[in-house]
Short mmCIF file of C-alpha atoms in Angstrom, two decimals:
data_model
loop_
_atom_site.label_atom_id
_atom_site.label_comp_id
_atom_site.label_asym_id
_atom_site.label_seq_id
_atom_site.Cartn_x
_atom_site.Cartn_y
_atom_site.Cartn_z
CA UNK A 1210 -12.57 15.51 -43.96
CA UNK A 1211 -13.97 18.96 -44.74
CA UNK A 1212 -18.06 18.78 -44.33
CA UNK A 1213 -20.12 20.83 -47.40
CA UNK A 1214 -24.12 21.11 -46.53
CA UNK A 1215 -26.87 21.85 -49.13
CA UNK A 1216 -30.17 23.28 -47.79
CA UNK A 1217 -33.02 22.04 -49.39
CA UNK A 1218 -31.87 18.96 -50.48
CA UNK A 1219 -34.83 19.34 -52.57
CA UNK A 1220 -37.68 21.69 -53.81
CA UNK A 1221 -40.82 21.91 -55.80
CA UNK A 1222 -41.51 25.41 -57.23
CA UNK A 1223 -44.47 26.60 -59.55
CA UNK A 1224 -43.48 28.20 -63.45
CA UNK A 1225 -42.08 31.70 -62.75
CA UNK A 1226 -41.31 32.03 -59.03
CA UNK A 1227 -37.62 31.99 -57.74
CA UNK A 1228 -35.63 29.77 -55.69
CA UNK A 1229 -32.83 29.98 -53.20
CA UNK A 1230 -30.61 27.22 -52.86
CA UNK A 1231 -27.72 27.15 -49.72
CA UNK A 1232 -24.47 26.15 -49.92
CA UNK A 1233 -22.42 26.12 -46.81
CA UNK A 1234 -18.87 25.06 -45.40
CA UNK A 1235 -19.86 23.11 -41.86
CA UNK A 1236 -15.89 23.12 -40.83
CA UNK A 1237 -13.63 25.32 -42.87
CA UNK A 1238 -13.87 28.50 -44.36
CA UNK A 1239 -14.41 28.54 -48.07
CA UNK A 1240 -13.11 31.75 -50.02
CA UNK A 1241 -13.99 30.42 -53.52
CA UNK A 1242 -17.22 27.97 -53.98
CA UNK A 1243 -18.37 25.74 -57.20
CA UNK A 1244 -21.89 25.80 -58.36
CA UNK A 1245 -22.57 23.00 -61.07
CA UNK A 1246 -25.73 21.42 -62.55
CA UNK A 1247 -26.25 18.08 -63.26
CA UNK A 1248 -29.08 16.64 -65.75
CA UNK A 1249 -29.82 12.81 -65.86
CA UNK A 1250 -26.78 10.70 -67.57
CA UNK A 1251 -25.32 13.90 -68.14
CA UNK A 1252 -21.82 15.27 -66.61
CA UNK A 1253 -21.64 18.00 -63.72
CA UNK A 1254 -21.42 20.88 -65.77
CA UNK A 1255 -19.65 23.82 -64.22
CA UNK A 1256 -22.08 26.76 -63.86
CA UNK A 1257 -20.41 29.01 -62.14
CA UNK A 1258 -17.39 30.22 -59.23
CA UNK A 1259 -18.04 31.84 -56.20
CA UNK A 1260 -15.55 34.37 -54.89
CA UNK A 1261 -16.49 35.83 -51.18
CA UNK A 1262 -16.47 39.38 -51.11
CA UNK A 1263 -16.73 39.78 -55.29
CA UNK A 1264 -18.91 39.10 -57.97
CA UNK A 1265 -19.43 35.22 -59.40
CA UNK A 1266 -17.27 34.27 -62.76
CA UNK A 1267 -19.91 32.41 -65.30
CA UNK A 1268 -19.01 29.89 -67.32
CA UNK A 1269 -19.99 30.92 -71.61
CA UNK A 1270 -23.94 30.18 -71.86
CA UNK A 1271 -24.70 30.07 -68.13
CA UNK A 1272 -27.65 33.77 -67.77
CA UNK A 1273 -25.88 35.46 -65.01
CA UNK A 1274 -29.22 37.67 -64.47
CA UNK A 1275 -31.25 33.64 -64.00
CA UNK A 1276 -28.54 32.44 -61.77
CA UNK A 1277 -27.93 34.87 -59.22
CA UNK A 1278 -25.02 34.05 -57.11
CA UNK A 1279 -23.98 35.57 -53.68
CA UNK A 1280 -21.38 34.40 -51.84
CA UNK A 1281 -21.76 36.79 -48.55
CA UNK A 1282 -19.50 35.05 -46.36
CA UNK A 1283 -16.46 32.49 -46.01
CA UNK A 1284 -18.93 29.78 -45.33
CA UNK A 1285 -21.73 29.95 -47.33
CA UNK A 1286 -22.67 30.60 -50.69
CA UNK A 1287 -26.54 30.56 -52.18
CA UNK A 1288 -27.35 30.25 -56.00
CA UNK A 1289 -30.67 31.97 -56.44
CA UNK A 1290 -32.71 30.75 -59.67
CA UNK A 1291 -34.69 33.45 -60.71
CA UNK A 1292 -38.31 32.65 -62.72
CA UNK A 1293 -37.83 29.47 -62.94
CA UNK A 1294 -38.77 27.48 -65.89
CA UNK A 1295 -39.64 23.12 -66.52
CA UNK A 1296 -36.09 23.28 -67.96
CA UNK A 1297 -34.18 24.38 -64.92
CA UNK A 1298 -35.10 21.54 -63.48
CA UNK A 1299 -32.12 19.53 -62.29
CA UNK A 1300 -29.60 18.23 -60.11
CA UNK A 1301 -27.82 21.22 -58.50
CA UNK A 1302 -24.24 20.85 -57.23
CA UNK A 1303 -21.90 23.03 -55.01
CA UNK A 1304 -18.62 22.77 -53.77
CA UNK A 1305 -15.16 23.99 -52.27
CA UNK A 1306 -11.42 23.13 -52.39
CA UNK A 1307 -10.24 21.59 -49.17
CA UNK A 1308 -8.58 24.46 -46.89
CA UNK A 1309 -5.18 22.01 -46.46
CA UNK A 1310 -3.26 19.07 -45.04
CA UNK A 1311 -4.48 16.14 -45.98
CA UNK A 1312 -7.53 17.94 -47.44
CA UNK A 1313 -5.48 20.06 -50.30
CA UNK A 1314 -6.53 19.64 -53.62
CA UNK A 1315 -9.27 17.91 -52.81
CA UNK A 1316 -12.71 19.27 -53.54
CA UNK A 1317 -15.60 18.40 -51.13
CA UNK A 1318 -18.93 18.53 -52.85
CA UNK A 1319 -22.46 19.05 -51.60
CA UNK A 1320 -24.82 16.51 -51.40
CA UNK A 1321 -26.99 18.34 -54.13
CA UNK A 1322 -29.96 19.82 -54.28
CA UNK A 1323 -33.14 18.52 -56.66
CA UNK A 1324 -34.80 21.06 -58.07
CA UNK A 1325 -38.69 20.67 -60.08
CA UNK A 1326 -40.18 23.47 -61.97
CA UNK A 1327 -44.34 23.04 -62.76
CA UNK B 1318 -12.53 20.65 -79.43
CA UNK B 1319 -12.10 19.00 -75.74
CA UNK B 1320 -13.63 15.92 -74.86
CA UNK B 1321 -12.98 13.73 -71.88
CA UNK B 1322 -14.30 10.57 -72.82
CA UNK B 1323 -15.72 7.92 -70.34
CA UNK B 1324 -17.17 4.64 -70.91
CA UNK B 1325 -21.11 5.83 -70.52
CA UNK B 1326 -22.04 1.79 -70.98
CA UNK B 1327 -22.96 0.07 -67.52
CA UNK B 1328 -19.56 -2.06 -66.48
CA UNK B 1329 -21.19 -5.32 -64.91
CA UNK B 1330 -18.60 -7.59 -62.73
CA UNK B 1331 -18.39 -10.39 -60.71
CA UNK B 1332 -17.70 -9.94 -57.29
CA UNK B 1333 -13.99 -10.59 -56.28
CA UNK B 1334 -12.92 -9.61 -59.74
CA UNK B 1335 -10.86 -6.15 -60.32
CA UNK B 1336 -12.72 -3.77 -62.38
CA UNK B 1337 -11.38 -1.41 -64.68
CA UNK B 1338 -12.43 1.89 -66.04
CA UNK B 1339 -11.02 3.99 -68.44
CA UNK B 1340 -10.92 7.96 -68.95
CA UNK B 1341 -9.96 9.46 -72.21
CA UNK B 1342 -8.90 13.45 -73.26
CA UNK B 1343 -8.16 15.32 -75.91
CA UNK B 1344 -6.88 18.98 -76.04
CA UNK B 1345 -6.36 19.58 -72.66
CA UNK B 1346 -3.28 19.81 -70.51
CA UNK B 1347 -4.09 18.61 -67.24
CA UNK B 1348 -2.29 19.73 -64.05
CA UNK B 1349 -4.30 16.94 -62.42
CA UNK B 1350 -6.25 14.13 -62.98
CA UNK B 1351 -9.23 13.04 -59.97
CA UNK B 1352 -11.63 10.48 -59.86
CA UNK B 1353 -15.08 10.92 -57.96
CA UNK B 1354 -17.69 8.58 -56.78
CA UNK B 1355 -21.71 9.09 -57.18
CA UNK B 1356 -24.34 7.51 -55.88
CA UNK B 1357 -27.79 8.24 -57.24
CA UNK B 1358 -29.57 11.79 -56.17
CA UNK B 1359 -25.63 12.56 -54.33
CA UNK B 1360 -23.33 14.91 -54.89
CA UNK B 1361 -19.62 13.11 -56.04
CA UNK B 1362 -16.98 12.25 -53.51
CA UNK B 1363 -13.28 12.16 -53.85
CA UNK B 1364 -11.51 9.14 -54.08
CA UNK B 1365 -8.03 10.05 -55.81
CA UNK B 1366 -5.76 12.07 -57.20
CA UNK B 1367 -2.97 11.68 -59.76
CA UNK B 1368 -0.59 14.43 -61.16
CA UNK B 1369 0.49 14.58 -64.18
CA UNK B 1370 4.13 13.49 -63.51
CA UNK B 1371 3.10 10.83 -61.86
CA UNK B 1372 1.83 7.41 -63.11
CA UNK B 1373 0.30 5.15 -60.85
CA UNK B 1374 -1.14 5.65 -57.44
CA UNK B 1375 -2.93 3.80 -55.03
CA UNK B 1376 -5.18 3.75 -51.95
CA UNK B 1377 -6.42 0.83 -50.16
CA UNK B 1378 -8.51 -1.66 -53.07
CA UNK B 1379 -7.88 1.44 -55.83
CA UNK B 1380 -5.32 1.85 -58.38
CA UNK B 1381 -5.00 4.41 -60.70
CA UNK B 1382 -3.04 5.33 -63.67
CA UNK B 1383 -1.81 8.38 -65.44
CA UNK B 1384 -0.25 8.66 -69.31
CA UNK B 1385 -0.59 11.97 -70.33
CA UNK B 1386 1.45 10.98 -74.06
CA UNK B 1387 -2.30 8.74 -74.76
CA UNK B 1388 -4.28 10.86 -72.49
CA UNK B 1389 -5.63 8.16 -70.66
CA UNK B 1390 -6.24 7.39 -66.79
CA UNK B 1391 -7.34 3.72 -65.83
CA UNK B 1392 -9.23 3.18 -62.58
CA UNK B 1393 -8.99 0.02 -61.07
CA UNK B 1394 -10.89 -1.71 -58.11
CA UNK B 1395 -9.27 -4.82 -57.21
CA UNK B 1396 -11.64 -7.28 -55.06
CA UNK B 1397 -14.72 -5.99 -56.04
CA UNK B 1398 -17.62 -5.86 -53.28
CA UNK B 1399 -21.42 -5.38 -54.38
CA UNK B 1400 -20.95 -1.68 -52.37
CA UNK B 1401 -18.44 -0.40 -54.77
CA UNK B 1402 -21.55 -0.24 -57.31
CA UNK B 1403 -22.02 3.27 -58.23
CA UNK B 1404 -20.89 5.61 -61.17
CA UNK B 1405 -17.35 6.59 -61.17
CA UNK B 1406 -16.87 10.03 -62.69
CA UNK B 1407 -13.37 10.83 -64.07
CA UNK B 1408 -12.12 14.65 -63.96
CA UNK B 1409 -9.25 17.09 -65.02
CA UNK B 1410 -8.20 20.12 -63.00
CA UNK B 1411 -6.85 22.93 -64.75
CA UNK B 1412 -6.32 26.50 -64.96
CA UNK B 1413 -4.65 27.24 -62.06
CA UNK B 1414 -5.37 23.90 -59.57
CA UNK B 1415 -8.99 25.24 -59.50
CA UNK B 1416 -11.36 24.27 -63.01
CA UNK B 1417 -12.67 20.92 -62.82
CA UNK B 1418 -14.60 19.67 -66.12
CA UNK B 1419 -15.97 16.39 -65.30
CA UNK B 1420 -16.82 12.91 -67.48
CA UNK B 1421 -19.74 11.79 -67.60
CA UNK B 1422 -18.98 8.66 -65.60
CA UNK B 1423 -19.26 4.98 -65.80
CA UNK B 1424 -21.99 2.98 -63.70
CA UNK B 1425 -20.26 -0.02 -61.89
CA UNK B 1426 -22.46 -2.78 -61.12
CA UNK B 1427 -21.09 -5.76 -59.03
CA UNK B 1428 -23.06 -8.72 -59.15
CA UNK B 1429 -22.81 -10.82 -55.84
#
């Protein structure tokens, strides 16, 4: 099936500075990627979807000026969180529909990235 | 308001028994109805899909069911092994084949 990588798979970040998190398609090209966030015993909340080429759609309540989203080409998309704060610390998700066959309608998810804020 | 409603208590089973989980909605209209597995600190993988004209499917030790007049999907694992433990998230696809809003899963524990 259809590989989705996550680069880091985890990061520790001081109050205030910004991280880059990498979402990428290893074997099929991906024209619309998923970002969602995870807190503990909580659902995968949708944050956002990645279009190539175009701006990201936000879900209501998700700061699209904190969660900068840039989908640059059909196999990778990064979620940048900008001055990050203790409480955007989490369990962040991406991922993309399968590109068809046996693969269609099937959504292939990251292995997530753990992010701590100081 | 929409809900999806899982079972957020742990489900502990005997191994070689069939477990059974149950996802619940109200006020959606799925096109599509998924169920995901998640191990702790990973990010959910796909285990099957059921439409919403169709009732039952199945794949290998999994069974799932679909009735969209109670808005309920049942996920069954027959034979239980100690490595199906993990949390089983349930999830509807709408608005166009491409929003997924997921449960907030049921842990499985299967006791050897």
């Amino acid at each position: 099936g259809a590989v989705v990588s996550q680069h880091p798979s985890w990061v520790i970040c001081k109050s205030g500075t910004s991280v880059k998190i990498e979402c990428r398609s290893l074997d099929f090209q991906a024209t619309t990627m998923f970002w969602y966030r995870q807190f503990p015993k909580q659902s995968l909340m949708l944050m956002a979807t990645s279009n190539e080429g175009s701006k990201a759609t936000y879900e209501q309540g998700v700061e699209k000026d904190k969660f900068l989203i840039n989908h640059a080409s059909l196999t990778l998309s990064t979620l940048t969180v900008t001055s990050a704060h203790p409480e955007d610390s989490s369990f962040y998700i991406c991922s993309a529909w399968g590109a068809g066959g046996s693969s269609y309608n099937e959504q292939f998810f990251g292995p997530g990235t753990r992010l701590t804020v100081l | 308001s929409q809900k999806i409603e899982q079972n957020s208590e742990a489900l502990n089973i005997q191994e070689g028994k069939t477990a059974t989980l149950t996802c619940n909605y109200t006020n959606y209209s799925p096109a599509y109805l998924q169920w995901y597995r998640q191990d702790p600190g990973r990010g959910p993988v796909f285990l099957l899909l059921i439409r919403e004209n169709e009732k039952e499917k199945r794949k290998e030790r999994l069974k799932v069911t679909f009735d969209t007049t109670l808005k309920q999907s049942l996920f069954h694992i027959t034979a239980s092994q100690p490595a199906d433990s993990a949390t089983y998230l349930c999830a509807l696809v709408t608005g166009g084949y491409q929003k997924v809003t997921f449960g907030i899963g049921t842990k499985l524990q299967v006791i050897p």
